[in-house]
Amino acid sequence: QVEMVESGGGTVQTGGSLKLSCQVSRYIYNVDCMVWFRQRPGEEREEVARIYGEDSSAYYSDSVKGRFTVSLDRGAHLLYLQMNNLKPEDTAKYICTTGNARPYECTQGSYRTTYSGQGTQVTVLA
């Protein structure tokens, strides 16, 4: 069983920044397709960003492109999400996940999420 624990959430003003961390209980493999989702109450979860273990290729949803940056620290088994210029619509619980994928599966978004964390809450005040 792989554990994933998110941290770094909090409450900020519009335009502020937060850096989320996701501690993974095992080594980050080349085949890991690691994804940050966010979920608001009563809504489906929304993919925010994903990154591939082998080459750190990163992909972003249009709603966060240019503001958020996803990255890895493989030595420390950590996944990050740097969030800048935050907006009230970014308010949500942010959840990290991982699952094995071939490169094209992660690129195309046709990955599986095998393991997930419990999430960390981000609240952006207007």
PDB file of C-alpha atoms in Angstrom, residues 9 23 62 78 95 103 124:
ATOM      1  CA  GLY A   9      -2.968  24.276   2.190  1.00  0.00           C
ATOM      2  CA  GLN A  23       4.767  13.109   0.509  1.00  0.00           C
ATOM      3  CA  ASP A  62      -6.343  25.839 -18.955  1.00  0.00           C
ATOM      4  CA  LEU A  78       7.836  14.601  -2.915  1.00  0.00           C
ATOM      5  CA  ILE A  95      -5.632  15.926  -3.809  1.00  0.00           C
ATOM      6  CA  PRO A 103       4.541   8.002 -21.520  1.00  0.00           C
ATOM      7  CA  VAL A 124      -8.774  32.051  -1.482  1.00  0.00           C
TER       8      VAL A 124
END
